mmCIF file of C-alpha atoms and ligand atoms in Angstrom:
data_model
loop_
_atom_site.group_PDB
_atom_site.id
_atom_site.type_symbol
_atom_site.label_atom_id
_atom_site.label_comp_id
_atom_site.label_asym_id
_atom_site.label_seq_id
_atom_site.Cartn_x
_atom_site.Cartn_y
_atom_site.Cartn_z
ATOM 1 C CA MET A 1 151.947 84.624 110.325
ATOM 2 C CA THR A 2 154.988 86.900 110.146
ATOM 3 C CA ASP A 3 155.560 89.076 107.067
ATOM 4 C CA GLU A 4 158.575 86.991 106.135
ATOM 5 C CA SER A 5 156.531 83.808 106.096
ATOM 6 C CA LYS A 6 153.515 85.436 104.364
ATOM 7 C CA ARG A 7 153.959 83.470 101.182
ATOM 8 C CA LYS A 8 151.798 81.573 98.758
ATOM 9 C CA LEU A 9 150.103 78.720 100.560
ATOM 10 C CA ALA A 10 149.106 75.411 98.992
ATOM 11 C CA LEU A 11 147.223 73.662 101.776
ATOM 12 C CA VAL A 12 145.820 70.156 101.524
ATOM 13 C CA PHE A 13 143.372 68.877 104.146
ATOM 14 C CA LEU A 14 143.501 65.120 104.328
ATOM 15 C CA GLY A 15 141.123 62.962 106.328
ATOM 16 C CA PRO A 16 138.257 60.501 106.105
ATOM 17 C CA PRO A 17 134.688 61.518 105.277
ATOM 18 C CA GLY A 18 133.334 63.455 108.248
ATOM 19 C CA ALA A 19 136.753 64.413 109.645
ATOM 20 C CA GLY A 20 135.817 68.088 109.380
ATOM 21 C CA LYS A 21 137.806 69.043 106.266
ATOM 22 C CA GLY A 22 135.054 71.262 104.880
ATOM 23 C CA THR A 23 134.192 72.815 108.246
ATOM 24 C CA GLN A 24 137.836 73.715 108.887
ATOM 25 C CA ALA A 25 138.585 74.757 105.318
ATOM 26 C CA LYS A 26 135.863 77.422 105.434
ATOM 27 C CA LEU A 27 137.304 78.931 108.631
ATOM 28 C CA ILE A 28 140.948 78.727 107.636
ATOM 29 C CA ALA A 29 140.345 80.005 104.087
ATOM 30 C CA GLU A 30 138.816 83.119 105.618
ATOM 31 C CA ARG A 31 141.774 83.619 107.908
ATOM 32 C CA TYR A 32 144.345 83.455 105.107
ATOM 33 C CA GLY A 33 142.202 85.086 102.399
ATOM 34 C CA ILE A 34 142.575 82.156 100.030
ATOM 35 C CA PRO A 35 139.804 80.069 98.402
ATOM 36 C CA HIS A 36 138.437 76.797 99.722
ATOM 37 C CA VAL A 37 138.525 74.338 96.835
ATOM 38 C CA SER A 38 136.387 71.277 97.524
ATOM 39 C CA THR A 39 136.344 68.691 94.749
ATOM 40 C CA GLY A 40 133.214 67.183 96.325
ATOM 41 C CA ASP A 41 131.413 70.552 96.114
ATOM 42 C CA ILE A 42 132.513 71.101 92.498
ATOM 43 C CA LEU A 43 131.349 67.604 91.539
ATOM 44 C CA ARG A 44 127.994 68.039 93.342
ATOM 45 C CA ASP A 45 127.518 71.343 91.529
ATOM 46 C CA ASN A 46 128.168 69.597 88.198
ATOM 47 C CA VAL A 47 125.696 66.852 89.120
ATOM 48 C CA ALA A 48 123.061 69.461 90.052
ATOM 49 C CA ARG A 49 123.577 71.331 86.764
ATOM 50 C CA GLY A 50 123.561 68.108 84.732
ATOM 51 C CA THR A 51 126.872 68.849 82.955
ATOM 52 C CA GLY A 52 128.764 66.123 81.078
ATOM 53 C CA LEU A 53 131.068 65.708 84.067
ATOM 54 C CA GLY A 54 128.093 65.609 86.439
ATOM 55 C CA LEU A 55 126.373 62.910 84.385
ATOM 56 C CA LYS A 56 129.505 60.756 84.487
ATOM 57 C CA ALA A 57 130.075 61.341 88.225
ATOM 58 C CA LYS A 58 126.512 61.030 89.541
ATOM 59 C CA ALA A 59 126.112 57.252 89.873
ATOM 60 C CA ILE A 60 129.694 56.785 91.088
ATOM 61 C CA MET A 61 129.201 59.331 93.876
ATOM 62 C CA ALA A 62 125.863 57.819 94.830
ATOM 63 C CA ARG A 63 127.660 54.505 95.452
ATOM 64 C CA GLY A 64 130.297 56.232 97.605
ATOM 65 C CA GLU A 65 133.123 55.360 95.220
ATOM 66 C CA LEU A 66 135.799 57.677 93.867
ATOM 67 C CA VAL A 67 135.301 59.377 90.528
ATOM 68 C CA PRO A 68 138.109 58.361 88.093
ATOM 69 C CA ASP A 69 141.277 60.438 88.403
ATOM 70 C CA THR A 70 141.137 61.506 84.766
ATOM 71 C CA LEU A 71 137.787 63.231 85.290
ATOM 72 C CA VAL A 72 139.080 65.112 88.305
ATOM 73 C CA PHE A 73 142.378 66.457 86.925
ATOM 74 C CA ASP A 74 140.971 68.943 84.383
ATOM 75 C CA MET A 75 138.400 70.121 86.887
ATOM 76 C CA VAL A 76 141.063 70.849 89.528
ATOM 77 C CA ALA A 77 143.470 72.485 87.066
ATOM 78 C CA LEU A 78 140.700 74.775 85.844
ATOM 79 C CA ARG A 79 139.851 75.820 89.402
ATOM 80 C CA LEU A 80 143.426 76.367 90.575
ATOM 81 C CA ARG A 81 144.122 78.598 87.575
ATOM 82 C CA GLN A 82 141.396 81.069 88.588
ATOM 83 C CA PRO A 83 142.758 84.482 89.675
ATOM 84 C CA ASP A 84 141.490 84.083 93.262
ATOM 85 C CA ALA A 85 143.856 81.108 93.734
ATOM 86 C CA GLU A 86 146.907 83.132 92.749
ATOM 87 C CA GLN A 87 148.046 83.583 96.381
ATOM 88 C CA GLY A 88 147.222 80.019 97.334
ATOM 89 C CA PHE A 89 144.304 77.751 98.139
ATOM 90 C CA ILE A 90 143.006 75.054 100.429
ATOM 91 C CA LEU A 91 142.313 71.730 98.761
ATOM 92 C CA ASP A 92 139.581 69.738 100.512
ATOM 93 C CA GLY A 93 139.039 66.228 99.152
ATOM 94 C CA PHE A 94 141.918 66.352 96.675
ATOM 95 C CA PRO A 95 144.245 64.533 96.274
ATOM 96 C CA ARG A 96 142.559 61.253 97.176
ATOM 97 C CA THR A 97 144.797 58.726 95.435
ATOM 98 C CA VAL A 98 148.546 58.456 94.997
ATOM 99 C CA ALA A 99 148.091 59.207 91.274
ATOM 100 C CA GLN A 100 146.256 62.433 92.205
ATOM 101 C CA ALA A 101 149.047 63.404 94.636
ATOM 102 C CA GLU A 102 151.673 62.855 91.943
ATOM 103 C CA TRP A 103 149.601 64.923 89.520
ATOM 104 C CA LEU A 104 149.343 67.734 92.100
ATOM 105 C CA ASP A 105 153.101 67.710 92.743
ATOM 106 C CA ALA A 106 153.741 68.060 89.017
ATOM 107 C CA PHE A 107 151.102 70.807 88.698
ATOM 108 C CA LEU A 108 152.576 72.837 91.577
ATOM 109 C CA GLU A 109 156.121 72.369 90.297
ATOM 110 C CA ARG A 110 155.036 73.641 86.886
ATOM 111 C CA GLU A 111 152.531 76.340 87.755
ATOM 112 C CA LEU A 112 152.785 77.655 91.313
ATOM 113 C CA ILE A 113 155.887 79.742 91.683
ATOM 114 C CA ASP A 114 156.229 82.383 94.374
ATOM 115 C CA ASN A 115 157.983 85.014 92.277
ATOM 116 C CA ALA A 116 158.202 87.502 95.146
ATOM 117 C CA HIS A 117 160.341 85.039 97.112
ATOM 118 C CA ASN A 118 161.710 83.148 94.109
ATOM 119 C CA VAL A 119 160.641 79.713 95.365
ATOM 120 C CA LYS A 120 158.433 76.911 94.154
ATOM 121 C CA VAL A 121 155.417 76.257 96.317
ATOM 122 C CA ARG A 122 155.119 72.828 97.885
ATOM 123 C CA PRO A 123 151.983 71.635 99.649
ATOM 124 C CA ILE A 124 151.489 71.636 103.411
ATOM 125 C CA VAL A 125 149.304 68.635 104.138
ATOM 126 C CA VAL A 126 147.245 68.612 107.324
ATOM 127 C CA GLN A 127 145.917 65.208 108.293
ATOM 128 C CA ILE A 128 142.775 65.373 110.462
ATOM 129 C CA ASN A 129 142.294 62.274 112.638
ATOM 130 C CA VAL A 130 138.900 61.315 114.078
ATOM 131 C CA ASP A 131 137.819 57.911 115.373
ATOM 132 C CA TYR A 132 135.435 55.714 113.381
ATOM 133 C CA ASN A 133 132.364 55.935 115.647
ATOM 134 C CA GLN A 134 132.592 59.693 115.787
ATOM 135 C CA LEU A 135 132.817 59.828 111.983
ATOM 136 C CA LEU A 136 129.605 57.814 111.678
ATOM 137 C CA ARG A 137 127.802 60.152 114.056
ATOM 138 C CA ARG A 138 129.077 63.233 112.260
ATOM 139 C CA LEU A 139 128.030 61.950 108.844
ATOM 140 C CA THR A 140 124.598 60.635 109.783
ATOM 141 C CA GLY A 141 123.877 63.907 111.624
ATOM 142 C CA ARG A 142 125.207 66.286 108.981
ATOM 143 C CA ARG A 143 122.824 68.696 107.286
ATOM 144 C CA THR A 144 123.976 71.275 104.746
ATOM 145 C CA CYS A 145 122.460 74.430 103.410
ATOM 146 C CA PRO A 146 122.383 74.870 99.616
ATOM 147 C CA ALA A 147 124.821 77.799 100.022
ATOM 148 C CA GLY A 148 127.348 75.487 101.720
ATOM 149 C CA HIS A 149 127.029 76.124 105.479
ATOM 150 C CA ILE A 150 127.480 72.904 107.440
ATOM 151 C CA TYR A 151 125.508 71.773 110.535
ATOM 152 C CA ASN A 152 125.036 68.652 112.578
ATOM 153 C CA ILE A 153 121.757 67.743 114.244
ATOM 154 C CA TYR A 154 123.601 66.124 117.175
ATOM 155 C CA LEU A 155 126.749 68.209 117.459
ATOM 156 C CA GLN A 156 126.233 71.607 115.807
ATOM 157 C CA PRO A 157 122.482 72.113 115.423
ATOM 158 C CA PRO A 158 121.048 75.221 113.759
ATOM 159 C CA ARG A 159 119.122 77.627 116.013
ATOM 160 C CA VAL A 160 115.854 76.796 114.209
ATOM 161 C CA ASP A 161 115.221 73.161 113.168
ATOM 162 C CA GLU A 162 116.310 72.304 109.601
ATOM 163 C CA THR A 163 116.998 75.985 108.771
ATOM 164 C CA CYS A 164 120.330 77.689 108.062
ATOM 165 C CA ASP A 165 121.277 80.284 110.716
ATOM 166 C CA VAL A 166 123.032 82.433 108.120
ATOM 167 C CA ASP A 167 120.624 82.635 105.190
ATOM 168 C CA GLY A 168 117.409 80.978 106.360
ATOM 169 C CA LEU A 169 117.555 78.311 103.610
ATOM 170 C CA LYS A 170 116.176 74.835 104.295
ATOM 171 C CA LEU A 171 118.891 72.353 105.289
ATOM 172 C CA VAL A 172 119.257 69.137 103.311
ATOM 173 C CA LEU A 173 120.698 65.666 103.868
ATOM 174 C CA ARG A 174 123.486 64.905 101.389
ATOM 175 C CA SER A 175 122.465 61.934 99.234
ATOM 176 C CA ASP A 176 125.692 60.063 100.112
ATOM 177 C CA ASP A 177 125.146 60.512 103.866
ATOM 178 C CA ARG A 178 122.999 57.353 104.090
ATOM 179 C CA GLU A 179 124.522 54.645 106.250
ATOM 180 C CA GLU A 180 125.207 52.072 103.485
ATOM 181 C CA VAL A 181 126.933 54.710 101.332
ATOM 182 C CA ILE A 182 128.843 56.120 104.307
ATOM 183 C CA ARG A 183 130.390 52.675 104.922
ATOM 184 C CA GLU A 184 131.551 52.458 101.306
ATOM 185 C CA ARG A 185 133.007 55.989 101.475
ATOM 186 C CA LEU A 186 134.929 55.133 104.643
ATOM 187 C CA ALA A 187 136.162 51.891 103.016
ATOM 188 C CA ALA A 188 137.250 53.822 99.894
ATOM 189 C CA TYR A 189 139.196 56.187 102.159
ATOM 190 C CA GLU A 190 141.043 53.284 103.826
ATOM 191 C CA ARG A 191 141.760 51.594 100.501
ATOM 192 C CA GLN A 192 142.648 54.495 98.217
ATOM 193 C CA THR A 193 143.330 57.654 100.226
ATOM 194 C CA LYS A 194 145.086 56.493 103.398
ATOM 195 C CA PRO A 195 148.255 55.574 101.455
ATOM 196 C CA LEU A 196 148.705 59.339 101.007
ATOM 197 C CA VAL A 197 149.649 59.595 104.677
ATOM 198 C CA ASP A 198 152.876 57.666 103.965
ATOM 199 C CA TYR A 199 153.314 59.430 100.628
ATOM 200 C CA TYR A 200 153.369 62.886 102.220
ATOM 201 C CA TRP A 201 155.115 61.811 105.420
ATOM 202 C CA ASN A 202 158.030 60.442 103.390
ATOM 203 C CA LYS A 203 158.288 63.788 101.616
ATOM 204 C CA GLY A 204 158.252 65.702 104.925
ATOM 205 C CA ARG A 205 155.005 67.440 103.942
ATOM 206 C CA LEU A 206 152.601 66.057 106.572
ATOM 207 C CA VAL A 207 151.389 67.384 109.915
ATOM 208 C CA ALA A 208 148.663 65.597 111.878
ATOM 209 C CA VAL A 209 146.059 67.055 114.239
ATOM 210 C CA ASN A 210 143.443 65.545 116.520
ATOM 211 C CA GLY A 211 140.138 66.359 114.824
ATOM 212 C CA GLY A 212 138.070 64.931 117.672
ATOM 213 C CA SER A 213 137.889 68.122 119.735
ATOM 214 C CA ALA A 214 135.563 71.113 119.392
ATOM 215 C CA VAL A 215 135.626 72.923 116.037
ATOM 216 C CA ARG A 216 137.493 76.039 117.252
ATOM 217 C CA GLN A 217 140.078 73.939 119.090
ATOM 218 C CA VAL A 218 140.770 71.949 115.932
ATOM 219 C CA THR A 219 141.075 75.216 113.962
ATOM 220 C CA GLY A 220 143.650 76.462 116.480
ATOM 221 C CA GLN A 221 145.702 73.272 116.222
ATOM 222 C CA MET A 222 145.614 73.388 112.442
ATOM 223 C CA ILE A 223 146.720 77.013 112.215
ATOM 224 C CA GLN A 224 149.551 76.334 114.628
ATOM 225 C CA ALA A 225 150.675 73.303 112.598
ATOM 226 C CA ILE A 226 150.509 75.228 109.291
ATOM 227 C CA GLU A 227 152.450 78.185 110.651
ATOM 228 C CA GLN A 228 155.116 75.989 112.231
ATOM 229 C CA MET A 229 155.719 74.101 109.013
ATOM 230 C CA SER A 230 155.682 77.270 106.953
ATOM 231 C CA ALA A 231 158.128 79.030 109.287
ATOM 232 C CA ALA A 232 160.468 76.007 109.358
ATOM 233 C CA GLU A 233 160.557 75.998 105.565
ATOM 234 C CA VAL A 234 161.290 79.704 105.329
ATOM 235 C CA LYS A 235 164.121 79.237 107.829
ATOM 236 C CA SER A 236 165.575 76.351 105.874
ATOM 237 C CA GLY A 237 165.377 78.395 102.645
ATOM 238 C CA ARG A 238 162.936 75.999 100.989
ATOM 239 C CA ARG A 239 160.108 78.524 100.844
HETATM 240 P P1 LIG B 301 133.567 65.024 99.497
HETATM 241 O O1 LIG B 301 132.498 66.027 99.364
HETATM 242 O O2 LIG B 301 134.985 65.430 99.435
HETATM 243 O O3 LIG B 301 133.252 64.214 100.827
HETATM 244 P P2 LIG B 301 134.201 63.490 101.906
HETATM 245 O O4 LIG B 301 135.649 63.456 101.685
HETATM 246 O O5 LIG B 301 133.527 62.190 102.044
HETATM 247 O O6 LIG B 301 134.146 64.434 103.090
HETATM 248 P P3 LIG B 301 132.899 65.025 103.751
HETATM 249 O O7 LIG B 301 132.476 66.261 103.003
HETATM 250 O O8 LIG B 301 131.863 63.975 103.954
HETATM 251 O O9 LIG B 301 133.433 65.366 105.201
HETATM 252 P P4 LIG B 301 134.325 66.542 105.770
HETATM 253 O O10 LIG B 301 135.617 65.988 106.224
HETATM 254 O O11 LIG B 301 134.366 67.713 104.843
HETATM 255 O O12 LIG B 301 133.466 66.884 107.056
HETATM 256 P P5 LIG B 301 132.528 68.150 107.391
HETATM 257 O O13 LIG B 301 133.356 69.348 107.647
HETATM 258 O O14 LIG B 301 131.409 68.263 106.414
HETATM 259 O O15 LIG B 301 133.385 63.874 98.384
HETATM 260 C C1 LIG B 301 132.140 63.326 98.053
HETATM 261 C C2 LIG B 301 132.300 62.369 96.882
HETATM 262 O O16 LIG B 301 132.785 63.088 95.725
HETATM 263 C C3 LIG B 301 133.311 61.239 97.074
HETATM 264 O O17 LIG B 301 132.728 60.134 97.744
HETATM 265 C C4 LIG B 301 133.694 60.922 95.640
HETATM 266 O O18 LIG B 301 132.707 60.137 94.995
HETATM 267 C C5 LIG B 301 133.717 62.283 94.976
HETATM 268 N N1 LIG B 301 135.039 62.936 95.028
HETATM 269 C C6 LIG B 301 135.357 64.089 95.693
HETATM 270 N N2 LIG B 301 136.641 64.399 95.515
HETATM 271 C C7 LIG B 301 137.167 63.417 94.732
HETATM 272 C C8 LIG B 301 138.477 63.176 94.218
HETATM 273 N N3 LIG B 301 139.499 64.003 94.507
HETATM 274 N N4 LIG B 301 138.673 62.070 93.485
HETATM 275 C C9 LIG B 301 137.649 61.234 93.207
HETATM 276 N N5 LIG B 301 136.392 61.393 93.661
HETATM 277 C C10 LIG B 301 136.150 62.490 94.416
HETATM 278 O O19 LIG B 301 131.934 67.661 108.803
HETATM 279 C C11 LIG B 301 131.104 66.531 108.891
HETATM 280 C C12 LIG B 301 130.060 66.727 110.015
HETATM 281 O O20 LIG B 301 130.745 66.805 111.274
HETATM 282 C C13 LIG B 301 129.253 68.029 109.901
HETATM 283 O O21 LIG B 301 127.951 67.776 110.318
HETATM 284 C C14 LIG B 301 129.966 68.995 110.863
HETATM 285 O O22 LIG B 301 129.054 69.924 111.406
HETATM 286 C C15 LIG B 301 130.483 68.038 111.944
HETATM 287 N N6 LIG B 301 131.763 68.465 112.527
HETATM 288 C C16 LIG B 301 132.890 68.839 111.862
HETATM 289 N N7 LIG B 301 133.888 69.106 112.715
HETATM 290 C C17 LIG B 301 133.366 68.878 113.962
HETATM 291 C C18 LIG B 301 133.930 68.967 115.284
HETATM 292 N N8 LIG B 301 135.197 69.329 115.504
HETATM 293 N N9 LIG B 301 133.127 68.657 116.321
HETATM 294 C C19 LIG B 301 131.834 68.263 116.117
HETATM 295 N N10 LIG B 301 131.250 68.172 114.900
HETATM 296 C C20 LIG B 301 132.030 68.462 113.836
#
């Protein structure tokens, strides 16, 4: 990214369960030095710690349904106000409904101002497309390490069976990666999240990439798309 376009980045990764949002967010967050904010990870952490939020979310997540918007808003606001998100962030799994997208627009309008360039920060939304059968294979084969590294027994296996390459921890199957729950999660995406494609397209905020290729190829496409949109906005004076 050129110096001129090195501005605060509010990135949103949009795509169905298994599209690779988390995998890509980890890589791209590192590249831009901004945090990866996954609402799924924050909710799972709350469930594991048995917080009030976790107790409310647990059964809903186990069914593959969306947690109510009202529970998610405070959680996201709290996270985005942390000092490490000052220069921007990648949202993975949020927004997931039109109401959440409207909330995010209002939040950014109110709270994320790029004072150095005297502009408000608007989201760049990257839609990751992957076909249905590939999503099923990715989700049924996914294994995660408790520290967050993501593997796939078919597509990205660890070097040693069931063990994280990075920290040696035992890999686990996410409780919502069972086939009956996966189908409900994919249905919830179609019903509640897919309308965001039109929402962001109509606002000129959306770029789409083919998420069906190898991880590094997808990363390359996403970075190119982000930088093109960012540069176009700088040129037009909107960022
Ligand atoms: P969340 O944790 O957000 O899950 P999700 O959206 O269903 O997405 P996933 O994490 O399953 O997939 P991903 O796209 O990140 O794919 P990944 O990179 O892991 O949400 C879980 C639940 O929390 C929801 O169901 C809901 O209940 C609740 N929730 C969360 N946010 C909410 C919100 N905003 N509002 C309300 N409720 C909310 O990759 C998947 C697999 O594919 C891995 O095995 C990976 O190794 C492999 N893979 C990835 N990319 C590639 C590639 N290019 N080639 C080959 N394999 C690949």
